[in-house]
Coordinates of N, CA, C and O in Angstrom, one line a residue:
X1 N 17.0 58.5 120.7 CA 18.3 58.3 121.5 C 17.8 58.0 123.4 O 17.6 59.0 123.5
X2 N 19.2 57.7 123.7 CA 19.0 57.3 125.2 C 20.0 58.2 125.6 O 21.6 58.1 125.8
X3 N 19.7 59.2 125.9 CA 20.8 60.7 126.3 C 21.4 59.9 127.6 O 22.1 60.5 127.6
X4 N 20.4 59.8 128.5 CA 20.7 59.7 130.0 C 21.9 58.9 129.7 O 22.5 59.0 130.6
X5 N 22.0 58.0 129.4 CA 22.5 56.5 129.4 C 24.2 57.0 128.5 O 25.0 56.7 129.2
X6 N 24.1 57.7 127.7 CA 25.1 58.1 126.8 C 26.2 59.0 127.5 O 26.8 58.7 127.7
X7 N 25.1 60.3 128.5 CA 25.8 61.4 129.2 C 26.6 60.4 130.4 O 27.6 60.6 130.8
X8 N 25.8 59.5 131.2 CA 26.6 58.9 132.1 C 27.6 57.5 132.2 O 28.5 57.7 132.1
X9 N 27.4 57.8 130.5 CA 28.7 56.5 130.0 C 29.7 57.3 129.3 O 30.7 57.2 128.6
X10 N 29.5 58.6 129.6 CA 30.4 59.9 129.2 C 30.5 59.4 127.4 O 32.1 60.0 127.3
X11 N 29.5 59.8 126.9 CA 29.6 59.4 125.5 C 29.4 61.1 125.2 O 28.6 61.7 125.2
X12 N 29.6 61.0 123.6 CA 29.3 62.0 122.8 C 28.0 62.4 122.1 O 27.3 61.1 122.2
X13 N 27.1 63.3 123.1 CA 26.2 63.6 122.6 C 25.4 64.0 120.7 O 24.2 63.9 120.3
X14 N 26.2 65.0 120.7 CA 26.1 65.6 119.4 C 26.8 64.6 118.3 O 27.1 63.7 118.4
X15 N 26.1 65.2 117.1 CA 26.9 64.4 116.1 C 27.8 65.2 115.5 O 28.8 64.6 114.5
X16 N 28.7 65.9 116.2 CA 29.8 66.4 115.2 C 30.8 65.5 115.3 O 31.8 65.4 114.6
X17 N 30.9 65.0 116.6 CA 32.2 63.8 117.0 C 32.0 62.8 115.9 O 33.0 62.1 115.0
X18 N 31.2 62.2 115.1 CA 30.8 61.3 114.6 C 30.9 61.5 112.7 O 31.8 61.2 112.1
X19 N 30.7 62.9 112.6 CA 30.8 63.2 111.2 C 32.4 63.4 110.9 O 32.9 63.0 110.5
X20 N 32.6 64.1 112.3 CA 34.4 64.6 112.2 C 34.5 63.0 111.6 O 35.4 62.8 111.2
X21 N 34.7 61.9 112.6 CA 35.2 60.1 112.2 C 34.4 60.2 110.8 O 35.8 59.2 110.5
X22 N 33.9 60.2 110.3 CA 33.2 59.4 109.4 C 34.4 60.4 108.3 O 34.1 59.8 107.1
X23 N 33.8 62.2 107.7 CA 35.1 62.6 107.2 C 36.5 62.0 107.3 O 37.1 61.9 106.0
X24 N 36.7 61.7 108.3 CA 38.1 61.0 108.6 C 38.4 59.7 107.9 O 39.6 59.6 107.4
X25 N 37.6 59.2 108.1 CA 37.5 57.9 107.4 C 37.2 57.9 106.3 O 38.6 57.2 104.7
X26 N 36.7 58.7 105.7 CA 36.4 58.6 104.3 C 37.4 59.2 103.3 O 37.7 58.7 102.1
X27 N 38.3 60.2 104.3 CA 39.4 60.9 103.4 C 40.7 59.9 103.4 O 41.6 59.6 102.4
X28 N 40.6 59.1 104.9 CA 41.7 57.9 104.3 C 41.6 57.0 103.4 O 42.7 56.6 102.9
X29 N 40.6 56.4 103.3 CA 40.0 55.1 102.4 C 40.1 55.4 101.3 O 40.4 55.0 100.4
X30 N 39.3 57.3 100.5 CA 39.0 57.2 99.4 C 39.4 58.3 99.4 O 39.4 58.5 97.4
X31 N 40.8 59.1 99.6 CA 41.2 60.2 99.2 C 42.8 60.7 98.7 O 42.7 61.5 99.0
X32 N 43.3 58.6 99.2 CA 44.6 59.2 99.3 C 45.3 59.1 98.1 O 44.5 59.4 96.9
X33 N 47.0 59.9 98.1 CA 47.5 59.9 97.2 C 47.2 59.1 95.9 O 47.4 57.5 96.4
X34 N 47.4 59.5 94.7 CA 47.1 58.4 93.5 C 45.7 57.7 93.2 O 45.7 57.2 92.3
X35 N 44.8 58.0 94.6 CA 43.6 57.3 93.7 C 42.1 58.1 93.1 O 42.3 59.6 93.7
X36 N 41.8 57.8 92.0 CA 40.7 58.4 91.9 C 39.1 57.7 91.9 O 39.6 56.5 91.2
X37 N 38.4 58.3 91.9 CA 37.1 57.3 92.3 C 36.4 57.9 91.3 O 35.9 59.1 91.6
X38 N 35.3 57.5 90.6 CA 34.5 58.1 90.0 C 33.0 58.1 91.0 O 33.3 57.5 92.2
X39 N 32.3 59.2 91.1 CA 31.4 59.2 92.6 C 30.3 58.5 93.0 O 30.3 58.1 93.8
X40 N 30.0 57.6 91.6 CA 29.0 56.7 91.7 C 29.7 55.4 92.2 O 29.2 54.3 92.7
X41 N 31.3 55.1 91.8 CA 31.5 54.1 92.6 C 32.2 54.1 93.8 O 32.5 53.6 94.8
X42 N 32.8 55.6 94.2 CA 32.9 55.8 95.4 C 31.5 55.6 96.3 O 32.2 54.9 97.9
X43 N 30.7 55.9 96.2 CA 29.3 55.9 96.9 C 29.1 54.4 97.3 O 28.7 53.8 98.0
X44 N 29.0 53.4 96.2 CA 28.8 52.0 96.2 C 29.9 51.3 97.3 O 29.4 50.5 97.8
X45 N 31.2 51.9 96.9 CA 32.3 51.2 97.5 C 32.0 51.7 99.4 O 32.3 51.0 100.5
X46 N 31.9 52.6 99.3 CA 31.6 53.2 101.2 C 30.6 53.1 101.2 O 30.2 52.5 103.0
X47 N 29.2 52.3 100.9 CA 28.0 51.4 101.4 C 28.3 50.1 101.8 O 27.6 49.5 102.6
X48 N 29.2 49.5 100.6 CA 29.6 48.2 100.8 C 30.5 48.1 102.5 O 30.5 47.0 103.0
X49 N 31.6 48.8 102.0 CA 32.4 49.1 103.2 C 32.0 49.1 104.5 O 31.9 48.8 105.7
X50 N 30.1 50.1 104.8 CA 29.8 50.0 105.7 C 29.1 49.3 106.6 O 28.9 48.7 107.7
X51 N 28.9 48.1 105.3 CA 28.3 47.1 105.9 C 28.7 46.1 106.4 O 28.8 45.3 107.4
X52 N 30.1 46.2 105.5 CA 31.3 45.1 106.1 C 31.7 45.6 107.7 O 31.9 44.6 108.4
X53 N 32.1 46.9 107.8 CA 32.7 46.6 108.9 C 31.1 47.4 110.3 O 31.8 46.7 111.7
X54 N 30.3 47.0 109.3 CA 29.2 46.6 110.9 C 28.5 45.8 111.2 O 27.9 45.5 111.9
X55 N 29.7 44.8 110.2 CA 29.2 42.9 110.8 C 27.6 42.5 109.8 O 27.4 41.5 110.1
X56 N 27.3 43.4 108.9 CA 25.8 43.4 108.1 C 26.0 43.2 106.7 O 25.3 43.3 106.1
X57 N 27.6 42.7 106.2 CA 27.3 42.5 105.0 C 26.5 41.8 104.3 O 26.4 42.1 103.1
X58 N 26.1 40.8 104.5 CA 25.0 40.0 103.7 C 23.8 40.6 103.8 O 23.1 40.0 102.9
X59 N 23.5 41.8 104.2 CA 22.1 42.4 104.4 C 21.7 43.0 102.6 O 20.6 42.7 103.2
X60 N 22.5 43.6 102.5 CA 22.0 43.9 100.6 C 21.7 42.9 99.9 O 21.1 42.7 99.2
X61 N 22.3 41.8 100.2 CA 22.1 40.5 99.3 C 20.8 39.9 99.6 O 20.2 39.2 98.8
X62 N 20.6 40.2 100.9 CA 19.0 39.3 101.4 C 17.5 39.8 100.5 O 17.2 38.8 100.1
X63 N 17.8 41.3 100.7 CA 16.6 41.8 100.1 C 16.6 41.6 98.4 O 15.8 41.6 98.3
X64 N 17.6 41.4 97.5 CA 17.9 41.4 96.2 C 17.5 40.3 96.0 O 17.9 39.9 94.0
X65 N 17.9 38.8 96.6 CA 17.1 38.0 95.7 C 16.1 37.7 96.0 O 15.4 36.7 95.0
X66 N 14.8 38.2 96.5 CA 13.6 38.0 96.7 C 13.0 38.7 95.4 O 13.3 39.8 94.7

């Protein structure tokens, strides 16, 4: 990690803020009222959503074609 650059930019250095944000997003997207997910389906959807939001949606399909 580039701690000096993060500190200079006044960005959080610990993982607590990231873990909290992830928990909040997972709860909002996957645990809202009336939704029920099988564990393996939720894990797959979370992985696909993370690829989509990071702009890397084609990555899992690039390696699977070979």
